[in-house]
XYZ file of N, CA and C in Angstrom:
822
model
N 31.097 -21.442 -69.968
C 29.875 -21.664 -69.207
C 30.039 -22.857 -68.273
N 30.698 -23.956 -68.747
C 30.881 -25.134 -67.919
C 31.757 -24.820 -66.714
N 32.791 -23.917 -66.955
C 33.635 -23.533 -65.819
C 32.807 -22.800 -64.753
N 31.948 -21.915 -65.194
C 31.106 -21.167 -64.233
C 30.231 -22.119 -63.432
N 29.639 -23.093 -64.114
C 28.773 -24.041 -63.404
C 29.575 -24.871 -62.417
N 30.784 -25.253 -62.820
C 31.624 -26.052 -61.912
C 32.018 -25.247 -60.693
N 32.393 -23.947 -60.923
C 32.786 -23.081 -59.807
C 31.617 -22.854 -58.853
N 30.455 -22.651 -59.435
C 29.272 -22.447 -58.589
C 28.975 -23.688 -57.757
N 29.082 -24.853 -58.383
C 28.845 -26.090 -57.649
C 29.836 -26.277 -56.529
N 31.074 -25.908 -56.760
C 32.090 -26.046 -55.712
C 31.796 -25.129 -54.539
N 31.387 -23.890 -54.851
C 31.065 -22.949 -53.782
C 29.890 -23.441 -52.954
N 28.879 -23.968 -53.616
C 27.729 -24.484 -52.894
C 28.108 -25.662 -52.019
N 29.010 -26.512 -52.534
C 29.463 -27.659 -51.757
C 30.195 -27.213 -50.501
N 31.077 -26.201 -50.656
C 31.815 -25.686 -49.502
C 30.863 -25.087 -48.484
N 29.887 -24.286 -48.965
C 28.923 -23.674 -48.052
C 28.130 -24.730 -47.305
N 27.764 -25.800 -48.027
C 27.033 -26.866 -47.379
C 27.844 -27.532 -46.300
N 29.157 -27.718 -46.560
C 30.010 -28.321 -45.549
C 30.136 -27.432 -44.332
N 30.259 -26.094 -44.566
C 30.357 -25.158 -43.446
C 29.093 -25.219 -42.594
N 27.947 -25.217 -43.286
C 26.692 -25.283 -42.544
C 26.557 -26.611 -41.815
N 27.013 -27.662 -42.435
C 26.882 -28.973 -41.823
C 27.726 -29.117 -40.584
N 28.888 -28.407 -40.547
C 29.791 -28.538 -39.412
C 29.661 -27.402 -38.406
N 28.679 -26.507 -38.586
C 28.494 -25.417 -37.642
C 27.975 -25.977 -36.313
N 28.538 -25.494 -35.209
C 28.103 -25.958 -33.894
C 26.671 -25.501 -33.643
N 25.872 -26.354 -33.116
C 24.479 -25.954 -32.823
C 24.447 -24.846 -31.791
N 23.445 -23.950 -31.909
C 23.315 -22.837 -30.959
C 23.037 -23.387 -29.570
N 23.741 -22.863 -28.579
C 23.508 -23.365 -27.217
C 22.086 -23.059 -26.770
N 21.500 -24.002 -26.085
C 20.159 -23.788 -25.578
C 20.185 -22.772 -24.451
N 19.206 -21.877 -24.456
C 19.132 -20.881 -23.399
C 18.766 -21.549 -22.081
N 19.470 -21.126 -21.049
C 19.197 -21.681 -19.733
C 17.786 -21.307 -19.283
N 17.096 -22.237 -18.738
C 15.738 -21.971 -18.262
C 15.780 -20.989 -17.102
N 14.946 -19.972 -17.177
C 14.882 -18.964 -16.126
C 13.956 -19.460 -15.021
N 14.507 -19.588 -13.840
C 13.711 -20.045 -12.714
C 13.242 -18.849 -11.902
N 11.952 -18.722 -11.743
C 11.371 -17.629 -10.974
C 10.957 -18.184 -9.615
N 11.597 -17.691 -8.600
C 11.284 -18.145 -7.249
C 10.458 -17.092 -6.532
N 9.447 -17.542 -5.850
C 8.593 -16.625 -5.108
C 9.256 -16.260 -3.787
N 9.079 -15.013 -3.329
C 9.621 -14.638 -2.024
C 8.927 -15.427 -0.928
N 9.609 -15.621 0.198
C 9.025 -16.462 1.258
C 7.826 -15.809 1.922
N 6.698 -16.503 1.887
C 5.490 -16.051 2.573
C 5.489 -16.622 3.986
N 4.470 -16.250 4.765
C 4.352 -16.816 6.094
C 3.963 -15.787 7.131
N 4.075 -16.190 8.389
C 3.650 -15.369 9.519
C 4.663 -14.275 9.808
N 4.151 -13.073 10.109
C 4.996 -11.970 10.557
C 4.879 -11.871 12.076
N 5.939 -12.160 12.815
C 5.855 -12.060 14.280
C 5.482 -10.644 14.701
N 4.500 -10.530 15.588
C 4.003 -9.227 16.020
C 4.519 -8.889 17.410
N 4.775 -7.609 17.629
C 5.143 -7.123 18.941
C 3.869 -6.801 19.724
N 3.872 -7.013 21.039
C 2.666 -6.760 21.832
C 2.536 -5.318 22.298
N 3.445 -4.432 21.874
C 3.383 -3.034 22.297
C 3.755 -2.153 21.115
N 3.523 -0.853 21.193
C 3.902 0.020 20.087
C 5.370 -0.149 19.719
N 5.656 0.061 18.440
C 7.024 -0.076 17.961
C 7.965 0.805 18.755
N 7.577 2.022 19.009
C 8.401 2.938 19.790
C 7.508 4.064 20.281
N 7.688 4.519 21.516
C 6.910 5.676 21.979
C 7.157 6.872 21.074
N 6.098 7.649 20.846
C 6.262 8.839 20.003
C 7.113 9.848 20.763
N 8.303 10.170 20.276
C 9.165 11.103 21.010
C 8.584 12.509 21.006
N 8.798 13.251 22.075
C 8.272 14.621 22.128
C 9.080 15.542 21.227
N 8.561 16.726 21.050
C 9.267 17.725 20.255
C 8.342 18.412 19.290
N 8.727 19.581 18.809
C 7.889 20.325 17.863
C 7.636 19.510 16.597
N 6.433 19.612 16.075
C 6.077 18.903 14.850
C 6.535 19.722 13.653
N 7.261 19.064 12.754
C 7.781 19.738 11.574
C 7.111 19.196 10.319
N 7.428 19.832 9.188
C 6.839 19.467 7.903
C 7.893 18.886 6.973
N 7.433 18.183 5.940
C 8.329 17.700 4.902
C 9.014 18.891 4.234
N 10.314 18.798 4.072
C 11.086 19.878 3.450
C 11.521 19.518 2.031
N 11.213 18.312 1.591
C 11.590 17.855 0.250
C 10.514 16.906 -0.251
N 10.444 16.699 -1.552
C 9.472 15.726 -2.069
C 9.695 14.343 -1.470
N 8.601 13.631 -1.275
C 8.629 12.294 -0.688
C 7.941 11.327 -1.638
N 8.515 10.126 -1.791
C 7.888 9.091 -2.601
C 8.191 7.735 -1.973
N 7.174 7.130 -1.355
C 7.318 5.830 -0.707
C 6.395 4.820 -1.377
N 6.861 3.597 -1.455
C 6.007 2.504 -1.920
C 6.426 1.224 -1.206
N 5.428 0.539 -0.641
C 5.645 -0.730 0.038
C 4.995 -1.841 -0.787
N 5.805 -2.774 -1.280
C 5.275 -3.906 -2.040
C 5.208 -5.180 -1.214
N 5.927 -5.231 -0.081
C 5.926 -6.386 0.827
C 6.514 -7.635 0.187
N 7.299 -7.460 -0.881
C 7.790 -8.599 -1.646
C 9.125 -9.154 -1.154
N 9.721 -8.568 -0.116
C 11.001 -9.075 0.370
C 10.856 -10.350 1.185
N 9.653 -10.663 1.620
C 9.428 -11.904 2.353
C 9.477 -11.727 3.854
N 9.202 -12.804 4.563
C 9.046 -12.735 6.012
C 10.380 -12.634 6.752
N 11.486 -12.887 6.068
C 12.772 -12.914 6.747
C 13.523 -11.587 6.674
N 12.912 -10.571 6.103
C 13.565 -9.269 5.982
C 12.636 -8.188 6.516
N 13.206 -7.070 6.983
C 12.356 -5.979 7.483
C 11.433 -5.461 6.384
N 10.281 -4.944 6.799
C 9.342 -4.347 5.843
C 9.719 -2.884 5.662
N 10.294 -2.576 4.526
C 10.694 -1.208 4.212
C 10.082 -0.810 2.880
N 10.176 0.484 2.573
C 9.747 0.920 1.256
C 10.780 0.432 0.232
N 10.509 0.668 -1.044
C 11.366 0.123 -2.096
C 12.783 0.687 -2.062
N 12.972 1.829 -1.404
C 14.311 2.400 -1.284
C 15.053 1.872 -0.059
N 14.410 1.025 0.734
C 15.057 0.432 1.891
C 14.929 1.215 3.176
N 14.042 2.208 3.223
C 13.867 3.019 4.424
C 12.451 2.985 4.943
N 12.169 3.827 5.947
C 10.829 4.005 6.502
C 10.216 2.660 6.909
N 10.894 1.978 7.792
C 10.488 0.626 8.185
C 9.127 0.621 8.885
N 8.346 -0.398 8.570
C 7.090 -0.688 9.253
C 7.254 -2.010 9.993
N 6.737 -2.064 11.229
C 6.860 -3.286 12.014
C 5.483 -3.787 12.445
N 5.303 -5.105 12.494
C 4.012 -5.666 12.923
C 3.763 -5.402 14.399
N 2.540 -5.030 14.708
C 2.127 -4.759 16.079
C 0.823 -5.501 16.300
N 0.744 -6.315 17.373
C -0.441 -7.126 17.578
C -0.927 -7.132 19.014
N -2.144 -7.599 19.185
C -2.747 -7.735 20.512
C -3.740 -8.878 20.465
N -3.931 -9.546 21.611
C -4.887 -10.652 21.729
C -4.637 -11.761 20.702
N -3.366 -12.000 20.398
C -3.037 -13.060 19.456
C -3.191 -12.671 18.001
N -3.509 -11.412 17.721
C -3.629 -10.974 16.334
C -2.287 -11.008 15.630
N -2.267 -11.466 14.386
C -1.021 -11.586 13.637
C -1.264 -11.273 12.171
N -0.199 -10.877 11.509
C -0.217 -10.591 10.079
C 0.516 -11.704 9.337
N 0.103 -11.937 8.107
C 0.761 -12.920 7.265
C 1.087 -12.302 5.919
N 2.207 -12.725 5.338
C 2.506 -12.404 3.949
C 2.012 -13.558 3.090
N 1.176 -13.236 2.105
C 0.549 -14.261 1.270
C 0.845 -13.962 -0.196
N 0.869 -14.984 -1.057
C 1.151 -14.748 -2.474
C 0.132 -13.816 -3.109
N 0.651 -12.918 -3.933
C -0.185 -11.998 -4.698
C 0.548 -11.700 -6.003
N 0.028 -12.249 -7.119
C 0.717 -12.103 -8.386
C 2.088 -12.759 -8.316
N 3.140 -11.996 -8.710
C 4.504 -12.487 -8.626
C 5.159 -12.122 -7.306
N 4.402 -11.479 -6.401
C 4.974 -11.051 -5.132
C 4.118 -11.463 -3.957
N 4.052 -10.568 -2.959
C 3.339 -10.859 -1.725
C 2.439 -9.700 -1.341
N 1.450 -9.998 -0.525
C 0.579 -8.990 0.075
C 0.455 -9.305 1.557
N -0.063 -8.335 2.328
C -0.251 -8.522 3.758
C -1.691 -8.950 4.012
N -1.864 -10.072 4.710
C -3.192 -10.553 5.099
C -3.410 -10.237 6.571
N -4.549 -9.640 6.877
C -4.885 -9.204 8.230
C -5.798 -10.215 8.904
N -5.949 -10.138 10.228
C -6.828 -11.091 10.927
C -8.255 -11.045 10.385
N -8.924 -12.201 10.430
C -10.323 -12.246 10.007
C -11.167 -11.311 10.870
N -12.265 -10.863 10.305
C -13.168 -9.984 11.051
C -13.638 -10.692 12.318
N -13.478 -10.016 13.451
C -13.799 -10.617 14.743
C -15.317 -10.622 14.961
N -15.812 -11.753 15.471
C -17.238 -11.877 15.765
C -17.491 -12.142 17.249
N -16.473 -11.942 18.094
C -16.640 -12.165 19.525
C -17.599 -11.135 20.122
N -18.285 -11.532 21.175
C -19.235 -10.629 21.829
C -18.522 -9.452 22.476
N -17.318 -9.679 23.000
C -16.544 -8.616 23.637
C -15.469 -8.121 22.685
N -15.632 -6.898 22.202
C -14.665 -6.348 21.250
C -13.278 -6.253 21.861
N -13.208 -6.097 23.178
C -11.915 -5.965 23.844
C -11.082 -7.231 23.723
N -11.724 -8.369 23.423
C -11.020 -9.641 23.312
C -10.640 -9.989 21.879
N -10.980 -9.132 20.931
C -10.731 -9.444 19.525
C -9.244 -9.380 19.191
N -8.754 -10.293 18.347
C -7.378 -10.193 17.852
C -7.211 -8.930 17.001
N -6.084 -8.251 17.188
C -5.805 -7.031 16.438
C -4.362 -7.072 15.945
N -4.119 -6.518 14.752
C -2.758 -6.475 14.217
C -2.684 -5.418 13.127
N -1.623 -4.624 13.163
C -1.396 -3.583 12.156
C 0.093 -3.528 11.839
N 0.450 -2.700 10.868
C 1.834 -2.319 10.615
C 2.008 -0.878 11.070
N 3.093 -0.615 11.785
C 3.309 0.724 12.339
C 4.768 1.135 12.150
N 4.962 2.382 11.761
C 6.311 2.912 11.615
C 6.750 3.666 12.853
N 7.747 4.508 12.678
C 8.249 5.369 13.737
C 7.802 6.807 13.451
N 7.938 7.662 14.440
C 7.668 9.071 14.178
C 8.587 9.540 13.055
N 8.003 10.205 12.061
C 8.765 10.675 10.908
C 8.094 11.927 10.369
N 8.567 13.079 10.807
C 7.943 14.339 10.398
C 8.153 14.642 8.920
N 9.062 13.930 8.267
C 9.248 14.149 6.830
C 8.049 13.645 6.030
N 7.121 12.931 6.699
C 5.907 12.451 6.039
C 4.706 13.349 6.319
N 4.943 14.530 6.897
C 3.880 15.506 7.120
C 3.775 16.421 5.909
N 2.685 16.360 5.162
C 2.595 17.147 3.924
C 2.310 18.623 4.129
N 1.784 19.011 5.300
C 1.355 20.402 5.454
C 0.239 20.687 4.476
N 0.435 21.710 3.632
C -0.551 22.064 2.612
C -0.119 21.628 1.219
N 0.958 20.866 1.136
C 1.508 20.504 -0.164
C 0.664 19.436 -0.852
N 0.934 19.281 -2.124
C 0.289 18.225 -2.913
C 0.536 16.874 -2.247
N -0.514 16.049 -2.176
C -0.442 14.795 -1.445
C -1.181 13.705 -2.212
N -0.543 12.561 -2.352
C -1.182 11.376 -2.919
C -0.814 10.176 -2.058
N -1.785 9.358 -1.764
C -1.532 8.156 -0.975
C -2.599 7.125 -1.301
N -2.314 5.862 -0.973
C -3.298 4.835 -1.266
C -2.725 3.444 -1.127
N -3.460 2.468 -1.668
C -3.069 1.074 -1.566
C -3.976 0.247 -2.467
N -3.583 -1.000 -2.671
C -4.444 -1.988 -3.308
C -5.074 -2.829 -2.200
N -6.366 -3.095 -2.330
C -7.073 -3.833 -1.280
C -7.864 -4.992 -1.884
N -7.986 -6.044 -1.085
C -8.830 -7.182 -1.429
C -9.705 -7.469 -0.218
N -11.018 -7.330 -0.387
C -11.961 -7.526 0.708
C -13.203 -8.246 0.202
N -13.886 -8.890 1.131
C -15.209 -9.443 0.870
C -16.189 -8.792 1.842
N -17.463 -9.053 1.681
C -18.442 -8.471 2.598
C -18.289 -9.021 4.004
N -17.705 -10.207 4.131
C -17.433 -10.741 5.446
C -16.320 -10.012 6.179
N -15.545 -9.192 5.462
C -14.456 -8.423 6.068
C -14.908 -7.053 6.554
N -16.121 -6.659 6.220
C -16.557 -5.290 6.489
C -17.006 -5.103 7.935
N -16.923 -3.846 8.383
C -17.408 -3.459 9.709
C -17.606 -1.955 9.697
N -17.892 -1.384 10.870
C -18.062 0.062 10.956
C -16.751 0.811 10.767
N -15.630 0.121 10.916
C -14.337 0.780 10.745
C -13.311 -0.165 10.175
N -12.672 0.215 9.082
C -11.610 -0.592 8.481
C -10.607 0.371 7.848
N -9.596 0.752 8.625
C -8.617 1.725 8.154
C -7.531 1.034 7.345
N -7.249 1.565 6.166
C -6.249 0.981 5.275
C -4.879 1.593 5.541
N -4.768 2.891 5.412
C -3.500 3.578 5.667
C -3.809 4.956 6.238
N -3.002 5.397 7.198
C -3.260 6.685 7.822
C -2.014 7.220 8.516
N -2.048 8.521 8.737
C -1.070 9.192 9.600
C -1.825 10.241 10.388
N -1.856 10.083 11.705
C -2.559 11.026 12.555
C -3.964 10.584 12.888
N -4.668 11.482 13.596
C -6.034 11.215 14.048
C -6.932 12.392 13.675
N -8.232 12.110 13.648
C -9.186 13.142 13.260
C -9.734 13.905 14.454
N -9.320 13.548 15.658
C -9.819 14.222 16.861
C -8.630 14.761 17.656
N -8.929 15.659 18.581
C -7.896 16.165 19.471
C -6.955 17.171 18.864
N -7.322 17.739 17.721
C -6.464 18.742 17.111
C -5.160 18.194 16.572
N -5.150 16.902 16.221
C -3.905 16.260 15.768
C -3.682 16.460 14.277
N -4.719 16.353 13.465
C -4.717 16.373 11.999
C -4.423 14.988 11.455
N -4.846 14.754 10.215
C -4.796 13.391 9.689
C -4.978 13.358 8.184
N -4.346 12.343 7.550
C -4.803 11.867 6.241
C -5.021 10.362 6.364
N -6.086 9.873 5.713
C -6.483 8.475 5.910
C -7.217 7.957 4.685
N -7.044 6.654 4.441
C -7.848 5.895 3.482
C -8.513 4.776 4.256
N -9.799 4.571 4.027
C -10.536 3.560 4.769
C -11.599 2.918 3.872
N -12.075 1.747 4.304
C -13.243 1.116 3.692
C -14.194 0.841 4.853
N -15.126 1.736 5.043
C -15.976 1.699 6.229
C -17.389 1.234 5.909
N -18.065 0.792 6.977
C -19.483 0.451 6.946
C -19.719 -0.843 6.162
N -20.949 -1.290 6.134
C -21.279 -2.582 5.554
C -21.584 -2.518 4.066
N -21.443 -1.353 3.458
C -21.674 -1.221 2.022
C -20.385 -1.307 1.214
N -19.240 -1.369 1.877
C -17.972 -1.516 1.178
C -17.507 -0.271 0.452
N -17.924 0.910 0.939
C -17.522 2.150 0.283
C -16.129 2.570 0.752
N -15.178 2.794 -0.161
C -13.899 3.368 0.230
C -14.055 4.868 0.419
N -13.182 5.477 1.198
C -13.230 6.933 1.348
C -11.865 7.471 1.718
N -11.607 8.677 1.252
C -10.411 9.439 1.605
C -10.813 10.491 2.627
N -10.021 10.627 3.674
C -10.333 11.556 4.756
C -9.128 12.443 5.031
N -9.396 13.737 5.189
C -8.375 14.699 5.597
C -8.969 15.559 6.704
N -8.178 15.778 7.734
C -8.602 16.595 8.866
C -7.459 17.505 9.289
N -7.799 18.775 9.541
C -6.809 19.699 10.082
C -6.940 19.805 11.587
N -6.296 20.780 12.177
C -6.292 20.904 13.633
C -7.645 21.356 14.187
N -8.512 21.903 13.348
C -9.828 22.323 13.834
C -10.744 21.131 14.083
N -10.406 19.974 13.532
C -11.224 18.789 13.725
C -12.308 18.586 12.696
N -12.501 19.547 11.783
C -13.510 19.347 10.742
C -13.018 18.304 9.754
N -13.871 17.328 9.447
C -13.485 16.195 8.613
C -13.960 16.416 7.179
N -13.063 16.210 6.242
C -13.381 16.286 4.812
C -13.223 14.887 4.234
N -14.300 14.392 3.645
C -14.350 12.997 3.201
C -14.820 12.926 1.751
N -14.080 12.196 0.926
C -14.489 11.891 -0.444
C -14.875 10.419 -0.488
N -16.164 10.160 -0.678
C -16.675 8.788 -0.614
C -17.627 8.531 -1.769
N -17.303 7.603 -2.648
C -18.198 7.291 -3.764
C -19.207 6.215 -3.385
N -20.278 6.120 -4.142
C -21.275 5.077 -3.942
C -20.840 3.879 -4.789
N -19.787 3.206 -4.308
C -19.242 2.062 -5.036
C -18.752 1.042 -4.024
N -18.976 -0.225 -4.312
C -18.627 -1.318 -3.401
C -17.332 -1.971 -3.891
N -16.275 -1.905 -3.067
C -15.007 -2.537 -3.444
C -14.781 -3.843 -2.676
N -15.735 -4.251 -1.850
C -15.602 -5.495 -1.089
C -16.239 -6.639 -1.861
N -15.723 -6.879 -3.054
C -16.309 -7.875 -3.953
C -15.391 -9.057 -4.197
N -14.360 -9.218 -3.357
C -13.455 -10.343 -3.516
C -12.438 -10.181 -4.614
N -12.314 -8.972 -5.159
C -11.319 -8.699 -6.190
C -10.387 -7.581 -5.728
N -9.205 -7.519 -6.328
C -8.248 -6.463 -6.002
C -8.696 -5.143 -6.623
N -8.575 -4.067 -5.830
C -8.883 -2.727 -6.312
C -7.774 -1.767 -5.877
N -7.394 -0.887 -6.787
C -6.404 0.150 -6.490
C -7.131 1.408 -6.042
N -6.828 1.875 -4.830
C -7.475 3.059 -4.264
C -6.431 4.158 -4.111
N -6.742 5.341 -4.648
C -5.813 6.464 -4.610
C -6.517 7.710 -4.103
N -5.932 8.328 -3.078
C -6.416 9.611 -2.566
C -5.455 10.704 -3.034
N -6.008 11.787 -3.577
C -5.190 12.901 -4.066
C -5.710 14.199 -3.473
N -4.820 14.916 -2.795
C -5.157 16.259 -2.298
C -4.315 17.252 -3.100
N -4.956 17.937 -4.016
C -4.277 18.903 -4.882
C -5.039 20.219 -4.788
N -4.380 21.230 -4.265
C -5.037 22.522 -4.119
C -6.207 22.431 -3.163
N -7.388 22.764 -3.649
C -8.575 22.784 -2.791
C -9.484 21.583 -3.031
N -8.931 20.484 -3.526
C -9.766 19.334 -3.852
C -9.114 18.040 -3.354
N -9.954 17.202 -2.713
C -9.566 15.860 -2.301
C -10.355 14.879 -3.162
N -9.641 14.007 -3.885
C -10.268 13.109 -4.852
C -9.925 11.666 -4.529
N -10.911 10.793 -4.669
C -10.692 9.356 -4.552
C -10.860 8.717 -5.919
N -9.833 7.958 -6.331
C -9.896 7.207 -7.583
C -9.905 5.717 -7.262
N -10.756 4.975 -7.956
C -10.837 3.522 -7.819
C -10.394 2.917 -9.139
N -9.332 2.125 -9.096
C -8.775 1.493 -10.296
C -8.469 2.536 -11.379
N -7.939 3.663 -10.941
C -7.500 4.698 -11.865
C -8.573 5.649 -12.339
N -9.807 5.459 -11.910
C -10.918 6.301 -12.354
C -11.408 7.148 -11.185
N -11.382 8.500 -11.292
C -11.910 9.336 -10.207
C -13.381 9.033 -9.964
N -13.723 8.818 -8.669
C -15.091 8.432 -8.332
C -15.784 9.409 -7.395
N -15.015 10.199 -6.645
C -15.624 11.148 -5.717
C -14.596 12.217 -5.378
N -15.105 13.419 -5.066
C -14.204 14.487 -4.637
C -14.952 15.440 -3.723
N -14.182 16.209 -2.945
C -14.750 17.172 -2.018
C -13.791 18.353 -1.911
N -14.348 19.544 -1.682
C -13.519 20.735 -1.492
C -12.802 20.670 -0.154
N -11.546 21.088 -0.155
C -10.733 21.172 1.055
C -10.109 22.573 1.094
N -10.129 23.251 2.249
C -9.486 24.567 2.316
C -8.010 24.480 1.925
N -7.551 25.324 1.012
C -6.147 25.253 0.588
C -5.159 25.432 1.734
N -5.576 26.127 2.796
C -4.672 26.375 3.914
C -4.719 25.287 4.974
N -5.553 24.265 4.787
C -5.611 23.179 5.753
C -4.272 22.445 5.764
N -3.643 22.388 6.928
C -2.318 21.785 7.053
C -2.405 20.473 7.829
N -1.720 19.458 7.327
C -1.658 18.147 7.979
C -0.243 17.961 8.512
N -0.113 17.957 9.819
C 1.195 17.798 10.453
C 0.984 17.233 11.848
N 1.579 16.085 12.134
C 1.430 15.456 13.441
C 2.660 14.626 13.752
N 2.760 14.203 14.992
C 3.907 13.405 15.441
C 3.638 11.907 15.353
N 2.498 11.519 14.790
C 2.129 10.108 14.738
C 2.874 9.380 13.611
N 3.122 8.072 13.790
C 3.761 7.303 12.722
C 2.782 6.942 11.617
N 3.303 6.486 10.513
C 2.481 5.925 9.445
C 1.981 4.559 9.900
N 0.686 4.303 9.683
C 0.092 3.031 10.097
C -0.694 2.420 8.935
N -0.660 1.096 8.855
C -1.352 0.375 7.788
C -2.199 -0.722 8.420
N -3.511 -0.634 8.242
C -4.414 -1.665 8.734
C -5.147 -1.329 10.010
N -4.989 -0.129 10.527
C -5.676 0.268 11.750
C -4.994 1.471 12.357
N -5.650 2.087 13.344
C -5.085 3.286 13.965
C -4.273 2.969 15.206
N -4.008 1.700 15.437
C -3.231 1.245 16.580
C -3.616 -0.187 16.867
N -3.140 -0.709 18.000
C -3.489 -2.078 18.371
C -4.375 -2.132 19.610
N -4.790 -0.979 20.121
C -5.664 -0.950 21.285
C -7.113 -1.189 20.862
N -7.981 -1.350 21.840
C -9.396 -1.575 21.567
C -9.964 -0.412 20.767
N -10.872 -0.722 19.833
C -11.472 0.311 18.998
C -10.516 0.856 17.968
N -9.684 -0.001 17.390
C -8.625 0.473 16.484
C -9.041 0.529 15.024
N -10.333 0.347 14.728
C -10.799 0.323 13.334
C -10.003 -0.694 12.525
N -9.938 -1.903 13.046
C -9.134 -2.975 12.467
C -9.574 -3.317 11.048
N -8.595 -3.397 10.159
C -8.846 -3.828 8.783
C -8.867 -5.349 8.727
N -9.711 -5.908 7.871
C -9.727 -7.341 7.583
C -9.693 -7.508 6.062
N -8.904 -8.458 5.601
C -8.699 -8.629 4.169
C -7.213 -8.598 3.865
N -6.856 -8.200 2.656
C -5.457 -8.125 2.246
C -5.141 -6.733 1.718
N -3.887 -6.312 1.908
C -3.410 -4.994 1.457
C -2.094 -5.186 0.724
N -1.905 -4.425 -0.337
C -0.656 -4.457 -1.103
C -0.383 -3.067 -1.665
N 0.857 -2.840 -2.058
C 1.257 -1.634 -2.791
C 0.812 -0.336 -2.108
N 1.148 -0.207 -0.844
C 0.881 1.035 -0.114
C 1.854 2.105 -0.603
N 1.357 3.304 -0.848
C 2.246 4.359 -1.338
C 1.882 5.713 -0.752
N 2.849 6.602 -0.736
C 2.688 7.972 -0.249
C 3.608 8.875 -1.048
N 3.041 9.934 -1.599
C 3.810 10.907 -2.377
C 3.473 12.300 -1.868
N 4.495 13.080 -1.559
C 4.319 14.462 -1.106
C 5.118 15.363 -2.029
N 4.490 16.433 -2.498
C 5.176 17.357 -3.387
C 5.079 16.897 -4.823
N 5.924 17.490 -5.655
C 5.864 17.193 -7.088
C 6.369 15.796 -7.372
C-alpha cells in the first residue's frame, strides 16, 4: 500500500511540474474592423451614356443583383458580383454621399428642395447603362430596397428604384414613396400605359429604416414592408415589361421633374426568374 501511495505521489508531482512549465496560450490577436470610406460621390452633369438604339430584348436567364454600396467612395458602384455598374448623375449642384449604415454604407440623396423654382433644385441619382438582361418580360420579378426617410423628405414624387417609364408605351417596374403621407408603392406598367399600383395605408417616413419589396408573381403584384405583405393588386399575366432604359436609383433621371428621392437608400436588389 505504501508503494502505491508513493507512486501516486510521484505521478502527481510530475503532472504538476508539466502543468507548471506549460507555455501559456497565446493571446488571440484583436480583430480590427475598419469601416469602408464614406464621403462625396462625384456626379456627372449628363447621362452616363446615351441609350443605344436597337430592338428591345428580354432576360434569357435568371438574374440576381444586389447593391450594398459598401465598397466606399473610391471604387465603382457595382452589384455584389462586380457587374452592372451604377454611376452618379447630378444637376444644379446635386450630389450623392455614402454615409455609415450599420457595418457598411448607404447612399444619401440631396435634401428635399424648397426653392420657388423647381428647375433650379439640386438633383442627383444613380444610373446604369442600357441592359436588356434586366427586362423581366412576364417572368417572376422581385425588386426593392431599404429606405430611411422623414416627413421632411416627402413630396409628390420620390422614386426609389425603377427601370423604364409609365408613359409613351415604354413599360416600367418601379418602387416609390410618394405624396405627403409616406406611403410606399409598387408600380408596374405595360406598353398600353395602364398603371398597376400596390399601395398600403402605412407610413414609412418615420426616421427609421424599412425594407420594401415588390413581387410580381403570376397575376399578382405585392408590396411587403419589413417582410410583411401589406398590399397587392391583380396584374394581367401577359403584361410584359421590356424597355431600353437603364436601371435608376433615386429618380427617373436628372432633368427637371425627375421625382427626386430625398433620404437614404441601401440594399437595392433585383431578381428575375427563379
